[in-house]
Amino acid sequence: MIGERSSVCSGLAPVRFYWHGCPSSQQGVEEAVEALMCAVDTGARVWTPFTESITVGIFRQRIKDAMAGRLEPVDHVKSLDRVLQSDLFEIRWQNVEVVERDLTGHQVAKRVHVRLIHCEPQTFPHAVVGLHAHEKVVFPGDNGRTREAQQRDIGKAVAIYGDEARLRWAIYQL
């Protein structure tokens, strides 16, 4: 197991944030927020303009905090145990409030965990590239299912990294 590495998102210095395949940093933030919303927008979720706006704001603010280097290690950003040409990290949201319809059709408040996996290319200091957003599903009774699900999502990020790294994720400023 690799020891905990520090993210540039917690280094108290400005960081450029990009989303893979999106050449603009500003547009990249919006693409990442959209990916995060898609990750939590299951068919059972109920959104009002107010709840959607609040959730978008929560996601956007954490990314802006990352760009300012203000994320708290482990609580907000954590290294992942993958060895690539670049370090992988996850930006973390714990207890994001959502509303779902249960089997009877009643609305029920629920809190979910959301992750944005990004790489920090060693050849581009103070830049991060968002690769994959997902809801961390926690299974009752677990039996290793939660970790397996998370490993699948990390695998998706690793695949995007591998497919796009040689093209610098279509980010020409890097």
Coordinates of N, CA and C in Angstrom, one line a residue:
M1 N 0.8 -1.2 0.0 CA 0.0 0.0 0.0 C 0.9 1.2 0.0
I2 N 0.5 2.2 -0.8 CA 1.3 3.4 -0.9 C 0.9 4.4 0.2
G3 N 1.8 5.1 0.8 CA 1.5 6.0 1.8 C 0.7 7.2 1.3
E4 N 0.1 7.9 2.2 CA -0.8 9.1 1.8 C 0.1 10.1 1.2
R5 N -0.2 10.6 0.0 CA 0.5 11.6 -0.7 C -0.2 12.9 -0.6
S6 N 0.5 14.0 -0.7 CA -0.2 15.3 -0.6 C -0.7 15.8 -2.0
S7 N -1.8 16.3 -2.0 CA -2.4 16.9 -3.3 C -2.0 18.3 -3.4
V8 N -1.8 18.8 -4.6 CA -1.6 20.2 -4.8 C -2.9 21.0 -4.4
C9 N -4.0 20.3 -4.4 CA -5.3 21.0 -4.0 C -5.3 21.3 -2.5
S10 N -4.3 20.9 -1.7 CA -4.2 21.2 -0.3 C -2.9 22.0 0.0
G11 N -2.3 22.5 -1.0 CA -1.0 23.1 -0.9 C -1.0 24.6 -0.7
L12 N -2.2 25.2 -0.5 CA -2.3 26.7 -0.3 C -1.7 27.5 -1.4
A13 N -1.7 27.0 -2.6 CA -1.2 27.7 -3.8 C -2.2 27.5 -4.9
P14 N -2.3 28.5 -5.8 CA -3.3 28.3 -6.9 C -3.0 27.1 -7.8
V15 N -4.1 26.5 -8.2 CA -4.1 25.2 -9.0 C -5.0 25.5 -10.2
R16 N -4.6 25.0 -11.4 CA -5.4 25.0 -12.5 C -6.2 23.7 -12.6
F17 N -7.5 23.8 -12.7 CA -8.4 22.7 -12.8 C -8.9 22.5 -14.2
Y18 N -8.8 21.3 -14.7 CA -9.3 20.9 -16.0 C -10.2 19.7 -15.9
W19 N -11.0 19.5 -16.8 CA -11.8 18.3 -17.0 C -11.3 17.6 -18.3
H20 N -11.0 16.3 -18.2 CA -10.5 15.6 -19.4 C -11.3 15.9 -20.6
G21 N -10.6 16.2 -21.7 CA -11.3 16.4 -23.0 C -11.8 17.8 -23.1
C22 N -11.6 18.7 -22.1 CA -12.2 20.0 -22.2 C -11.0 21.0 -22.1
P23 N -10.7 21.7 -23.2 CA -9.5 22.5 -23.2 C -9.5 23.8 -22.3
S24 N -10.6 24.2 -21.8 CA -10.7 25.4 -21.0 C -10.8 25.1 -19.5
S25 N -10.1 25.8 -18.7 CA -10.2 25.6 -17.2 C -11.6 26.0 -16.7
Q26 N -12.1 27.1 -17.1 CA -13.4 27.6 -16.7 C -14.5 26.6 -17.2
Q27 N -14.4 26.2 -18.4 CA -15.4 25.3 -18.9 C -15.2 23.9 -18.2
G28 N -14.0 23.6 -17.9 CA -13.7 22.3 -17.2 C -14.4 22.2 -15.9
V29 N -14.4 23.3 -15.1 CA -15.1 23.4 -13.8 C -16.6 23.0 -14.1
E30 N -17.2 23.7 -15.1 CA -18.6 23.4 -15.3 C -18.9 22.0 -15.8
E31 N -18.0 21.4 -16.6 CA -18.1 20.0 -17.0 C -18.0 19.1 -15.8
A32 N -17.1 19.4 -14.9 CA -16.9 18.6 -13.7 C -18.2 18.6 -12.9
V33 N -18.8 19.8 -12.7 CA -20.0 20.0 -11.9 C -21.1 19.2 -12.6
E34 N -21.2 19.3 -13.9 CA -22.2 18.5 -14.6 C -22.0 17.0 -14.4
A35 N -20.8 16.5 -14.5 CA -20.5 15.1 -14.3 C -20.9 14.7 -12.8
L36 N -20.6 15.5 -11.9 CA -21.0 15.2 -10.5 C -22.5 15.2 -10.3
M37 N -23.2 16.1 -11.0 CA -24.7 16.1 -10.9 C -25.2 14.8 -11.6
C38 N -24.6 14.4 -12.7 CA -25.1 13.2 -13.3 C -24.8 12.0 -12.4
A39 N -23.7 12.0 -11.7 CA -23.4 10.9 -10.8 C -24.4 10.7 -9.7
V40 N -25.0 11.8 -9.2 CA -26.0 11.7 -8.1 C -27.5 11.7 -8.6
D41 N -27.7 11.9 -9.9 CA -29.0 12.0 -10.4 C -29.5 10.7 -10.9
T42 N -29.8 9.8 -9.9 CA -30.4 8.5 -10.3 C -31.9 8.7 -10.6
G43 N -32.5 7.7 -11.2 CA -33.9 7.8 -11.5 C -34.9 8.0 -10.3
A44 N -34.4 7.6 -9.2 CA -35.3 7.7 -8.0 C -35.1 9.1 -7.3
R45 N -34.2 9.9 -7.7 CA -34.0 11.2 -7.1 C -35.0 12.3 -7.5
V46 N -35.3 13.2 -6.6 CA -36.3 14.2 -6.9 C -35.5 15.6 -6.8
W47 N -35.6 16.4 -7.8 CA -34.9 17.7 -7.8 C -35.9 18.8 -8.0
T48 N -35.7 19.8 -7.2 CA -36.4 21.1 -7.4 C -35.4 22.1 -7.8
P49 N -35.8 23.2 -8.4 CA -34.8 24.2 -8.8 C -33.9 24.6 -7.6
F50 N -34.5 24.6 -6.4 CA -33.7 25.0 -5.2 C -32.7 23.9 -4.8
T51 N -33.2 22.7 -4.7 CA -32.2 21.6 -4.3 C -31.1 21.4 -5.3
E52 N -31.5 21.5 -6.6 CA -30.5 21.4 -7.6 C -29.4 22.5 -7.5
S53 N -29.9 23.7 -7.3 CA -29.0 24.9 -7.2 C -28.1 24.7 -6.0
I54 N -28.6 24.3 -4.9 CA -27.8 24.1 -3.7 C -26.7 23.0 -4.0
T55 N -27.1 21.9 -4.6 CA -26.1 20.8 -4.8 C -25.1 21.3 -5.8
V56 N -25.5 21.9 -6.9 CA -24.5 22.5 -7.9 C -23.5 23.4 -7.1
G57 N -24.0 24.2 -6.3 CA -23.2 25.2 -5.5 C -22.2 24.5 -4.6
I58 N -22.6 23.4 -4.0 CA -21.7 22.6 -3.1 C -20.6 22.0 -3.9
F59 N -20.9 21.5 -5.1 CA -19.9 20.9 -5.9 C -18.9 22.0 -6.5
R60 N -19.5 23.0 -7.0 CA -18.7 24.1 -7.6 C -17.7 24.7 -6.5
Q61 N -18.2 24.9 -5.3 CA -17.4 25.5 -4.3 C -16.2 24.7 -3.9
R62 N -16.5 23.4 -3.8 CA -15.3 22.5 -3.4 C -14.3 22.5 -4.5
I63 N -14.7 22.5 -5.8 CA -13.7 22.6 -6.9 C -13.0 24.0 -6.8
K64 N -13.7 25.0 -6.5 CA -13.0 26.3 -6.4 C -12.0 26.3 -5.2
D65 N -12.4 25.7 -4.1 CA -11.5 25.5 -3.0 C -10.2 24.7 -3.4
A66 N -10.4 23.7 -4.2 CA -9.3 22.9 -4.7 C -8.4 23.8 -5.5
M67 N -9.0 24.7 -6.4 CA -8.2 25.6 -7.2 C -7.4 26.6 -6.4
A68 N -7.9 26.9 -5.2 CA -7.2 27.8 -4.3 C -6.2 27.1 -3.4
G69 N -6.1 25.7 -3.5 CA -5.2 24.9 -2.7 C -5.7 24.8 -1.2
R70 N -7.0 25.0 -1.0 CA -7.6 25.0 0.4 C -8.3 23.8 0.8
L71 N -8.1 22.6 0.1 CA -8.8 21.4 0.6 C -8.0 20.8 1.8
E72 N -8.7 20.3 2.7 CA -8.1 19.6 3.9 C -7.8 18.2 3.5
P73 N -6.6 17.7 3.7 CA -6.2 16.4 3.4 C -7.1 15.4 4.1
V74 N -7.5 14.3 3.4 CA -8.3 13.2 3.8 C -9.8 13.6 3.9
D75 N -10.1 14.7 4.6 CA -11.5 15.1 4.7 C -12.1 15.5 3.3
H76 N -11.3 16.3 2.6 CA -11.7 16.9 1.3 C -11.0 16.3 0.1
V77 N -9.8 15.8 0.3 CA -9.0 15.2 -0.8 C -8.1 14.1 -0.3
K78 N -8.1 13.0 -1.0 CA -7.4 11.8 -0.5 C -6.7 11.2 -1.7
S79 N -5.4 10.7 -1.4 CA -4.7 10.0 -2.5 C -5.3 8.6 -2.7
L80 N -5.2 8.1 -3.9 CA -5.6 6.8 -4.2 C -4.4 5.9 -4.5
D81 N -4.5 4.6 -4.2 CA -3.4 3.7 -4.4 C -3.3 3.2 -5.8
R82 N -2.9 4.0 -6.7 CA -2.6 3.6 -8.1 C -1.3 4.2 -8.5
V83 N -0.5 3.4 -9.2 CA 0.8 4.0 -9.6 C 0.6 4.2 -11.1
L84 N 0.7 5.4 -11.5 CA 0.6 5.8 -12.9 C 1.8 6.8 -13.2
Q85 N 1.8 7.4 -14.3 CA 2.7 8.5 -14.6 C 2.3 9.7 -13.8
S86 N 1.2 9.7 -13.1 CA 0.7 10.8 -12.4 C 0.0 10.3 -11.1
D87 N -0.1 11.1 -10.1 CA -0.8 10.6 -8.9 C -2.3 10.8 -9.1
L88 N -3.0 9.8 -8.5 CA -4.5 9.9 -8.6 C -5.0 10.3 -7.2
F89 N -6.0 11.2 -7.1 CA -6.6 11.6 -5.9 C -8.1 11.7 -6.1
E90 N -8.8 11.7 -5.0 CA -10.3 11.9 -5.1 C -10.6 13.1 -4.2
I91 N -11.4 14.0 -4.8 CA -12.0 15.1 -4.1 C -13.3 14.5 -3.5
R92 N -13.5 14.8 -2.2 CA -14.6 14.1 -1.5 C -15.7 15.0 -1.0
W93 N -16.9 14.6 -1.2 CA -18.0 15.2 -0.6 C -18.7 14.1 0.3
Q94 N -18.8 14.4 1.6 CA -19.5 13.5 2.5 C -20.9 14.1 2.8
N95 N -21.9 13.2 2.8 CA -23.2 13.6 3.2 C -23.9 14.7 2.4
V96 N -23.9 14.5 1.1 CA -24.6 15.4 0.2 C -26.1 15.1 0.3
E97 N -26.9 16.0 0.6 CA -28.3 15.8 0.8 C -29.0 15.6 -0.6
V98 N -29.8 14.5 -0.7 CA -30.6 14.3 -1.9 C -32.0 13.8 -1.4
V99 N -33.0 13.8 -2.2 CA -34.3 13.4 -1.9 C -34.7 12.3 -2.9
E100 N -35.2 11.2 -2.4 CA -35.5 10.0 -3.3 C -37.0 9.7 -3.0
R101 N -37.6 9.0 -4.0 CA -38.9 8.4 -3.8 C -38.7 7.0 -3.4
D102 N -39.3 6.6 -2.3 CA -39.2 5.2 -1.9 C -40.2 4.3 -2.7
L103 N -40.3 3.1 -2.4 CA -41.1 2.1 -3.1 C -42.6 2.5 -3.1
T104 N -43.0 3.2 -2.0 CA -44.4 3.6 -1.9 C -44.7 5.0 -2.5
G105 N -43.6 5.6 -3.1 CA -43.8 6.9 -3.7 C -43.6 8.1 -2.8
H106 N -43.3 7.9 -1.6 CA -43.0 9.0 -0.6 C -41.6 9.5 -0.8
Q107 N -41.5 10.8 -0.6 CA -40.1 11.4 -0.7 C -39.4 11.2 0.7
V108 N -38.1 10.8 0.5 CA -37.3 10.5 1.7 C -36.0 11.2 1.5
A109 N -35.5 11.9 2.5 CA -34.2 12.6 2.5 C -33.1 11.6 2.8
K110 N -32.0 11.7 2.1 CA -30.9 10.8 2.2 C -29.6 11.6 2.0
R111 N -28.6 11.1 2.6 CA -27.3 11.7 2.4 C -26.4 10.7 1.7
V112 N -25.6 11.2 0.7 CA -24.8 10.3 -0.1 C -23.4 10.9 -0.1
H113 N -22.4 10.0 -0.5 CA -21.0 10.4 -0.6 C -20.7 10.5 -2.1
V114 N -20.0 11.5 -2.5 CA -19.7 11.8 -3.9 C -18.2 11.9 -4.1
R115 N -17.6 11.4 -5.2 CA -16.2 11.5 -5.4 C -15.9 12.0 -6.8
L116 N -14.9 12.8 -6.9 CA -14.3 13.2 -8.2 C -12.9 12.8 -8.2
I117 N -12.6 11.8 -9.1 CA -11.2 11.3 -9.2 C -10.4 12.2 -10.2
H118 N -9.3 12.6 -9.8 CA -8.4 13.4 -10.7 C -7.0 13.0 -10.6
C119 N -6.2 13.4 -11.7 CA -4.8 13.1 -11.7 C -4.1 14.5 -11.5
E120 N -2.9 14.4 -11.0 CA -2.0 15.5 -10.9 C -0.7 15.2 -11.7
P121 N -0.7 15.5 -13.0 CA 0.5 15.2 -13.8 C 1.8 15.8 -13.3
Q122 N 2.8 15.0 -13.1 CA 4.0 15.4 -12.6 C 4.7 16.4 -13.5
T123 N 4.4 16.3 -14.8 CA 5.0 17.2 -15.8 C 4.3 18.6 -15.8
F124 N 3.2 18.7 -15.2 CA 2.4 20.0 -15.2 C 2.1 20.3 -13.7
P125 N 3.1 20.8 -13.0 CA 2.8 21.2 -11.6 C 1.7 22.2 -11.4
H126 N 1.0 22.1 -10.4 CA -0.1 23.0 -10.1 C -1.2 22.9 -11.1
A127 N -1.4 21.8 -11.7 CA -2.6 21.5 -12.6 C -3.2 20.2 -12.2
V128 N -4.5 20.1 -12.2 CA -5.1 18.8 -12.0 C -6.1 18.6 -13.2
V129 N -6.3 17.3 -13.5 CA -7.2 16.9 -14.5 C -8.3 16.0 -14.0
G130 N -9.6 16.5 -14.0 CA -10.7 15.6 -13.5 C -10.9 14.5 -14.5
L131 N -11.1 13.3 -14.0 CA -11.2 12.1 -14.9 C -12.6 11.4 -14.8
H132 N -13.1 11.3 -13.5 CA -14.3 10.6 -13.4 C -15.1 11.0 -12.1
A133 N -16.4 11.2 -12.2 CA -17.2 11.5 -11.0 C -18.1 10.4 -10.7
H134 N -18.3 10.1 -9.4 CA -19.2 9.0 -9.1 C -19.8 9.2 -7.7
E135 N -20.9 8.5 -7.4 CA -21.4 8.4 -6.1 C -20.8 7.2 -5.5
K136 N -20.3 7.4 -4.3 CA -19.8 6.2 -3.6 C -20.9 5.5 -2.9
V137 N -21.2 4.3 -3.4 CA -22.4 3.6 -2.9 C -21.8 2.7 -1.7
V138 N -22.5 2.8 -0.6 CA -22.2 2.1 0.6 C -23.2 1.0 0.8
F139 N -22.8 -0.3 0.7 CA -23.7 -1.4 0.8 C -24.0 -1.8 2.2
P140 N -25.2 -2.0 2.6 CA -25.5 -2.5 3.9 C -25.0 -3.9 4.1
G141 N -24.4 -4.3 5.2 CA -23.8 -5.6 5.3 C -22.6 -5.8 4.6
D142 N -22.2 -4.9 3.8 CA -21.0 -4.8 3.0 C -20.4 -6.1 2.3
N143 N -19.7 -6.9 3.1 CA -19.0 -8.1 2.5 C -18.0 -7.7 1.4
G144 N -17.4 -6.5 1.5 CA -16.4 -6.1 0.5 C -17.1 -5.4 -0.7
R145 N -18.4 -5.4 -0.8 CA -19.0 -4.8 -2.0 C -18.8 -3.3 -2.2
T146 N -18.7 -2.6 -1.1 CA -18.5 -1.2 -1.2 C -17.1 -0.9 -1.9
R147 N -16.1 -1.6 -1.4 CA -14.7 -1.5 -1.9 C -14.7 -1.9 -3.4
E148 N -15.4 -3.0 -3.7 CA -15.4 -3.5 -5.1 C -16.0 -2.4 -6.0
A149 N -17.1 -1.8 -5.6 CA -17.8 -0.8 -6.4 C -16.8 0.4 -6.6
Q150 N -16.2 0.8 -5.5 CA -15.3 1.9 -5.6 C -14.1 1.6 -6.5
Q151 N -13.6 0.4 -6.5 CA -12.5 0.0 -7.3 C -12.9 0.0 -8.8
R152 N -14.1 -0.3 -9.1 CA -14.6 -0.2 -10.5 C -14.6 1.2 -10.9
D153 N -15.0 2.2 -10.1 CA -15.0 3.6 -10.4 C -13.6 4.1 -10.6
I154 N -12.7 3.6 -9.7 CA -11.3 4.0 -9.9 C -10.7 3.4 -11.2
G155 N -11.1 2.2 -11.5 CA -10.7 1.6 -12.8 C -11.2 2.5 -14.0
K156 N -12.4 3.0 -13.9 CA -12.9 3.9 -15.0 C -12.0 5.1 -15.1
A157 N -11.6 5.7 -14.0 CA -10.7 6.9 -14.1 C -9.3 6.5 -14.6
V158 N -8.8 5.3 -14.2 CA -7.5 4.8 -14.8 C -7.6 4.6 -16.3
A159 N -8.7 4.1 -16.7 CA -8.9 3.9 -18.2 C -8.9 5.2 -18.9
I160 N -9.6 6.2 -18.4 CA -9.6 7.5 -19.0 C -8.2 8.1 -19.1
Y161 N -7.5 8.0 -17.9 CA -6.1 8.4 -17.8 C -5.3 7.8 -18.9
G162 N -5.4 6.5 -19.0 CA -4.6 5.7 -20.0 C -4.9 6.0 -21.4
D163 N -6.2 6.2 -21.7 CA -6.7 6.5 -23.1 C -6.3 7.9 -23.5
E164 N -6.2 8.8 -22.6 CA -6.0 10.2 -23.0 C -4.7 10.9 -22.6
A165 N -3.9 10.2 -21.8 CA -2.7 10.8 -21.2 C -1.7 11.3 -22.3
R166 N -1.6 10.4 -23.3 CA -0.6 10.7 -24.4 C -1.0 11.9 -25.2
L167 N -2.4 12.2 -25.2 CA -2.9 13.4 -25.9 C -3.1 14.6 -24.9
R168 N -2.6 14.4 -23.7 CA -2.7 15.4 -22.7 C -4.1 15.8 -22.4
W169 N -5.0 14.8 -22.4 CA -6.4 14.9 -22.1 C -7.1 15.9 -23.0
A170 N -6.6 16.2 -24.1 CA -7.1 17.3 -25.1 C -7.1 18.7 -24.4
I171 N -6.1 18.9 -23.5 CA -6.0 20.2 -22.8 C -4.6 20.7 -23.3
Y172 N -4.7 21.6 -24.3 CA -3.5 22.1 -25.0 C -2.7 23.1 -24.2
Q173 N -3.3 23.6 -23.1 CA -2.5 24.5 -22.2 C -1.5 23.7 -21.4
L174 N -1.7 22.4 -21.3 CA -0.7 21.6 -20.5 C 0.5 21.3 -21.3

